[in-house]
Short mmCIF file of C-alpha atoms in Angstrom, two decimals:
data_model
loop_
_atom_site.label_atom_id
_atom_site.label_comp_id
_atom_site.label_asym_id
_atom_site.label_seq_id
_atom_site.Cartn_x
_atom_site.Cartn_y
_atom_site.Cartn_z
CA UNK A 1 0.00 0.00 0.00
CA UNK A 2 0.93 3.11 -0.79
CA UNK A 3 1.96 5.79 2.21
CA UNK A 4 2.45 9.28 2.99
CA UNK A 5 4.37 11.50 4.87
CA UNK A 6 4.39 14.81 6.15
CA UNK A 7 7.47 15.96 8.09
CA UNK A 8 6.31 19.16 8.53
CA UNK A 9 3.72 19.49 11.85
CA UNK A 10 3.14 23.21 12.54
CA UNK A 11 4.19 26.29 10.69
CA UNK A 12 3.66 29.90 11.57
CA UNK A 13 4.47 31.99 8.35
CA UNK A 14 3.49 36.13 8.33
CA UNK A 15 0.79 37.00 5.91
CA UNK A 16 2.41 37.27 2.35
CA UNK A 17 4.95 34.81 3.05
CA UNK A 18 5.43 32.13 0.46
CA UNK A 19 4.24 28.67 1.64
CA UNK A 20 5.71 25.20 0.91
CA UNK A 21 4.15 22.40 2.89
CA UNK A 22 6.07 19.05 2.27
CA UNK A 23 4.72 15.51 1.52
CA UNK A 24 6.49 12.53 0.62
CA UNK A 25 4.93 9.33 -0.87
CA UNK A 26 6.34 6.02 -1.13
CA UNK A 27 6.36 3.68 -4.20
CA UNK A 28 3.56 1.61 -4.74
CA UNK A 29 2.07 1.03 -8.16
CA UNK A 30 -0.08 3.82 -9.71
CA UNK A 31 0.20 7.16 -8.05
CA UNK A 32 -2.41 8.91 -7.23
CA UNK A 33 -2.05 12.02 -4.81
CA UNK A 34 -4.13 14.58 -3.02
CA UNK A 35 -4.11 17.56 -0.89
CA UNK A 36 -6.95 18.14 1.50
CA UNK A 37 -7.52 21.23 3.68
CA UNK A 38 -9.32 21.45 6.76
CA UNK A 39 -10.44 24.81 8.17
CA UNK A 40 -11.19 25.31 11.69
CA UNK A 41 -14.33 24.25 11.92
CA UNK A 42 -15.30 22.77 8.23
CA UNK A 43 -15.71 19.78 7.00
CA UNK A 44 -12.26 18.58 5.36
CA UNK A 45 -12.26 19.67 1.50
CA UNK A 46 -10.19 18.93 -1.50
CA UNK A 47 -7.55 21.80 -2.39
CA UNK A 48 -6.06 19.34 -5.76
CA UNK A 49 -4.88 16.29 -6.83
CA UNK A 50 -2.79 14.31 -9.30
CA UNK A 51 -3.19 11.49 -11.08
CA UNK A 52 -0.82 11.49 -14.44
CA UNK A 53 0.20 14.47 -17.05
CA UNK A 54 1.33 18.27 -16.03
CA UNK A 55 3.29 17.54 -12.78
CA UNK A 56 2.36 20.95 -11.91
CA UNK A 57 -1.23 20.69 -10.14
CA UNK A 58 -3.26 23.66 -9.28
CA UNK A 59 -6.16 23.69 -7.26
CA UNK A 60 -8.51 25.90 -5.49
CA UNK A 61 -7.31 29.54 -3.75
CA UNK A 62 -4.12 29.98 -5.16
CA UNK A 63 -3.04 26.77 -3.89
CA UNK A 64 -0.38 24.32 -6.28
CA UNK A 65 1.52 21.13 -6.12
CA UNK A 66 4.22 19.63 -7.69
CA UNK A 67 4.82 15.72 -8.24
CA UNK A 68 8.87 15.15 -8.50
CA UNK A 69 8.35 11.49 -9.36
CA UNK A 70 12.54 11.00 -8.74
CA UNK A 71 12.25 12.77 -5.16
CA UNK A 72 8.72 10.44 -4.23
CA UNK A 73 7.41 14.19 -3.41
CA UNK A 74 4.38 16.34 -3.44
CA UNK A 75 4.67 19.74 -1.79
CA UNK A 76 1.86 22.24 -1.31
CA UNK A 77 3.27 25.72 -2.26
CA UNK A 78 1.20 28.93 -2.32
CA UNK A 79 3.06 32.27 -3.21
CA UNK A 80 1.77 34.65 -1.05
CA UNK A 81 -0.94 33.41 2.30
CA UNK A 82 -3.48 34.96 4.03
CA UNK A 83 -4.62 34.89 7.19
CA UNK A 84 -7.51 32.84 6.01
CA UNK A 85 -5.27 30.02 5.11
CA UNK A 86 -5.05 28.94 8.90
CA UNK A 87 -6.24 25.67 8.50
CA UNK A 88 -4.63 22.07 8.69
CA UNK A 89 -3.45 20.58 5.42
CA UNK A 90 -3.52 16.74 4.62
CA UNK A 91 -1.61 14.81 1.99
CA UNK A 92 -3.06 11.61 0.79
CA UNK A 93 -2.48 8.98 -1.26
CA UNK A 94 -5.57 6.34 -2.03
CA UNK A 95 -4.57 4.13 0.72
CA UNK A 96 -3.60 6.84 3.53
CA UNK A 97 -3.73 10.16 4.77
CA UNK A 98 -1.02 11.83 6.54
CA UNK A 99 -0.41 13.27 9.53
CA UNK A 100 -1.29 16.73 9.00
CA UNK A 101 0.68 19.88 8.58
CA UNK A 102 -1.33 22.71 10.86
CA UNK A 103 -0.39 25.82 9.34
CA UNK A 104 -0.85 29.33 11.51
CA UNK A 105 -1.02 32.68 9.15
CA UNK A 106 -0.05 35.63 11.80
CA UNK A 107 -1.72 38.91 10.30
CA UNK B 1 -27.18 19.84 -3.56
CA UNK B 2 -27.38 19.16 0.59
CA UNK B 3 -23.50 17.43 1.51
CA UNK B 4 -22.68 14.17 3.19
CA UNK B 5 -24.43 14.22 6.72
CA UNK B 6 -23.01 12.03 9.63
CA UNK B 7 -25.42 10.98 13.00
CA UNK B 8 -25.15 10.92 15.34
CA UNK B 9 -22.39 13.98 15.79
CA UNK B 10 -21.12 13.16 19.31
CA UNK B 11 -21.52 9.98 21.22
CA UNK B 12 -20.73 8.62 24.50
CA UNK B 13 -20.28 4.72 25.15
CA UNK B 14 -18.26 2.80 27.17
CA UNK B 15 -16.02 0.09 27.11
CA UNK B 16 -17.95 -3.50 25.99
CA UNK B 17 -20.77 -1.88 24.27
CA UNK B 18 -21.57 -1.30 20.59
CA UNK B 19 -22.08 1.58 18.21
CA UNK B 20 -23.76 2.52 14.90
CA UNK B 21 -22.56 5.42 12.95
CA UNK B 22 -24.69 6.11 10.23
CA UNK B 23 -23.70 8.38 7.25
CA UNK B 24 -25.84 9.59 4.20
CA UNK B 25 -23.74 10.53 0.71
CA UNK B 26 -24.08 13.02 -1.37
CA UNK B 27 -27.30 12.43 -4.05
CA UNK B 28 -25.74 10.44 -7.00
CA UNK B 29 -22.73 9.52 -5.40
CA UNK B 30 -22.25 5.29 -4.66
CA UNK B 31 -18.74 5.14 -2.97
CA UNK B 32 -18.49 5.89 0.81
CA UNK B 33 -15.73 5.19 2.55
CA UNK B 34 -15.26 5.69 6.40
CA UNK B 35 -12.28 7.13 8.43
CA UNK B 36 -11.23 7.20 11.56
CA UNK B 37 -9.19 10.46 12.39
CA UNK B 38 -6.97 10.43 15.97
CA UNK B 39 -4.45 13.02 17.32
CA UNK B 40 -1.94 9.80 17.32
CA UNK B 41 -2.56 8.51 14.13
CA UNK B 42 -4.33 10.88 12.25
CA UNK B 43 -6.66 9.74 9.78
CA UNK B 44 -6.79 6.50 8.82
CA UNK B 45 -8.89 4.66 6.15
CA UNK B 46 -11.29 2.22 7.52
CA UNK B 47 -13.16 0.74 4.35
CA UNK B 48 -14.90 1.63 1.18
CA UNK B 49 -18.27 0.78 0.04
CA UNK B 50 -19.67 0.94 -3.61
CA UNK B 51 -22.61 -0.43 -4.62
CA UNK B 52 -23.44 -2.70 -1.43
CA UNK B 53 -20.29 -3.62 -1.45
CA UNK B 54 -17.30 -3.78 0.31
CA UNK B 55 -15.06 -2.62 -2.17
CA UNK B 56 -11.75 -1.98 -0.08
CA UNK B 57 -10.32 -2.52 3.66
CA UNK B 58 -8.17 -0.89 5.49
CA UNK B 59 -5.88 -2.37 8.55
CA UNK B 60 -8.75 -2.72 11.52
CA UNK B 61 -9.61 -5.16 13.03
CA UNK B 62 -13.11 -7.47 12.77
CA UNK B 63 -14.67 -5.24 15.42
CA UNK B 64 -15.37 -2.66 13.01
CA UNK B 65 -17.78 -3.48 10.43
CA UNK B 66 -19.77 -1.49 8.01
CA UNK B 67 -22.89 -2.34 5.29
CA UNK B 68 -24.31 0.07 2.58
CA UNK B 69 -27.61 0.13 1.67
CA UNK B 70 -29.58 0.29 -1.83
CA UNK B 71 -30.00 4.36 -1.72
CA UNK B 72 -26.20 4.56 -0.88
CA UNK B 73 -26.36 5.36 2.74
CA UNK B 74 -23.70 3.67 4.88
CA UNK B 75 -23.74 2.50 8.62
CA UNK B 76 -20.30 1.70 10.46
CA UNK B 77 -20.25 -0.49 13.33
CA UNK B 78 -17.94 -1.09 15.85
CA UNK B 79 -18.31 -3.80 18.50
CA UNK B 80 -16.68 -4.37 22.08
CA UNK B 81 -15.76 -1.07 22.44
CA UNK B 82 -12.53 -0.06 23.44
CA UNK B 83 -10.67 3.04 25.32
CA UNK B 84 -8.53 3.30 22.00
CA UNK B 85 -11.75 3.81 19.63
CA UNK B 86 -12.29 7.29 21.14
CA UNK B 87 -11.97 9.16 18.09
CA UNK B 88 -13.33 11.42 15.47
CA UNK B 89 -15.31 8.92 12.62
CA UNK B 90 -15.37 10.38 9.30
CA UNK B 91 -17.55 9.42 6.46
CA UNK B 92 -16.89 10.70 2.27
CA UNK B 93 -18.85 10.09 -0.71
CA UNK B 94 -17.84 10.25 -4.20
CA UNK B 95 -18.85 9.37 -7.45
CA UNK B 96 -17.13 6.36 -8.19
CA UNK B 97 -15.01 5.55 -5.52
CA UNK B 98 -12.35 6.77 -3.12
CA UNK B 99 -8.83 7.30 -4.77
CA UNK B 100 -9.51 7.90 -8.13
CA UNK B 101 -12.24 10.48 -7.54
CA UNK B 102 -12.95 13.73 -5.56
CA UNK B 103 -13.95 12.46 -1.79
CA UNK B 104 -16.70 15.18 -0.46
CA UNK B 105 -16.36 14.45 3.39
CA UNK B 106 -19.10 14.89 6.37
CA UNK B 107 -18.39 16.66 9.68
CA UNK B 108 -18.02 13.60 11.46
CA UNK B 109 -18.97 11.39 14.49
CA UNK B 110 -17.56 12.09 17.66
CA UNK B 111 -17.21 8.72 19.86
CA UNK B 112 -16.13 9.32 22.90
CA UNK B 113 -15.53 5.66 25.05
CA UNK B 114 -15.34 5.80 28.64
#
C-alpha cells in the first residue's frame, strides 16, 4: 500500500509569506495524490490532486503542487498566504492520509 | 445539492458496548468510505463501500464493520468497544469511488468511550 508523509507538523508563516508544505509518498504502483484542507471548523475539503500528465497541479485559492516522481514528493506551495489560510493541510495517497501539517497565518 | 451528513455527531459509550454510525452521501454519489481520524494517528482509512459492497479494507480489526444500503447510505459499526476507539469517525462520498475520484467528506462522528 501506498503511504504518505508529512514531516512538517506546525508552521507559523506572516501573511504574504510564500508557503511550501512538504509531503512525501512512497512507491507503490499507480500514483495517485491529493491535498486536502481542513479549516477550523469545516468539513475537510479537496484543495487538488494528481493522477498522471502536467506535474504541476493547481487547485482551489491559489493553492499548487508539484509531483517530482525522482524525489517520491508532493509539496503544497502557495506564493503569497493569508490569514484565512489557517487551517490544517492533509496529503493523501488512495490508501492513507497523513499526519497533518497545521499551518498558523499571523496577520 | 445538501452534503454528506453524519449521526449521530457526538456519542458517548463505554467500554464492551456497541455503536452505529450512520452516514448519508451526497445524491448520485455510490462510494463511501469511512475514516477514523486520531491526534496519534491521524486519519486512517477504515473501508470503502460501492454499490453494497465492500469494495476496499483498510488495517482494523473485525470489530469494526460497516454495510451500505440500496440508496447509498452507509452504517459503520464497531463492536466491544474499546478506550482506543475514542476518536473522530469520518464518512466521504464520491462518485465512483475513493482514490480515483474527488472524496466530499461529512463533519463527522464524535465517539467518545469511557
Amino acid at each position: 500500500a501506498q503511504s504518505v508523509s508529512q514531516h512538517n507538523h506546525h508552521v507559523i508563516l506572516s501573511e504574504a509569506a510564500s508557503l511550501e508544505l512538504g509531503c512525501n509518498y512512497s512507491y507503490g504502483g499507480t500514483v495517485n495524490l491529493f491535498w486536502y484542507v481542513q479549516y477550523p471548523g469545516q468539513h475537510l475539503q479537496l484543495l487538488l490532486k494528481y493522477f498522471s500528465g502536467d506535474p504541476l497541479v493547481k487547485g482551489i485559492k491559489g493553492f499548487e503542487a508539484e509531483f517530482i516522481k525522482s524525489k517520491f514528493s508532493f509539496n503544497l506551495r502557495k506564493p503569497s498566504v493569508q490569514w484565512s489560510d489557517t487551517a490544517e493541510y492533509f496529503c493523501a495517497s488512495k490508501e492513507a492520509f497523513g499526519t497533518g501539517t497545521r499551518l498558523t497565518i499571523i496577520p | 445539492k445538501a452534503g454528506v451528513t453524519q449521526t449521530p455527531r457526538y456519542l458517548i459509550k463505554t467500554r464492551g458496548q456497541q455503536v452505529t454510525l450512520s452516514c448519508s452521501p451526497i445524491s448520485g454519489h455510490r462510494s463511501v468510505s469511512w475514516y477514523q481520524q486520531t491526534p496519534g494517528q491521524g486519519l486512517q482509512f477504515l473501508f470503502e463501500y460501492f454499490s453494497e459492497t465492500q469494495r476496499n479494507k483498510g488495517n482494523f480489526p473485525g470489530r469494526f464493520s460497516g454495510r451500505q444500503f440500496s440508496n447509498s447510505r452507509s452504517e459503520m459499526n464497531v463492536s466491544t468497544l474499546e478506550l482506543g476507539d475514542s476518536a473522530l469517525y469520518l464518512c466521504a462520498s464520491s462518485l465512483v469511488g475513493y482514490g480515483t475520484d474527488t472524496q466530499y467528506f461529512g463533519p463527522g462522528t464524535r465517539l467518545t468511550v469511557l
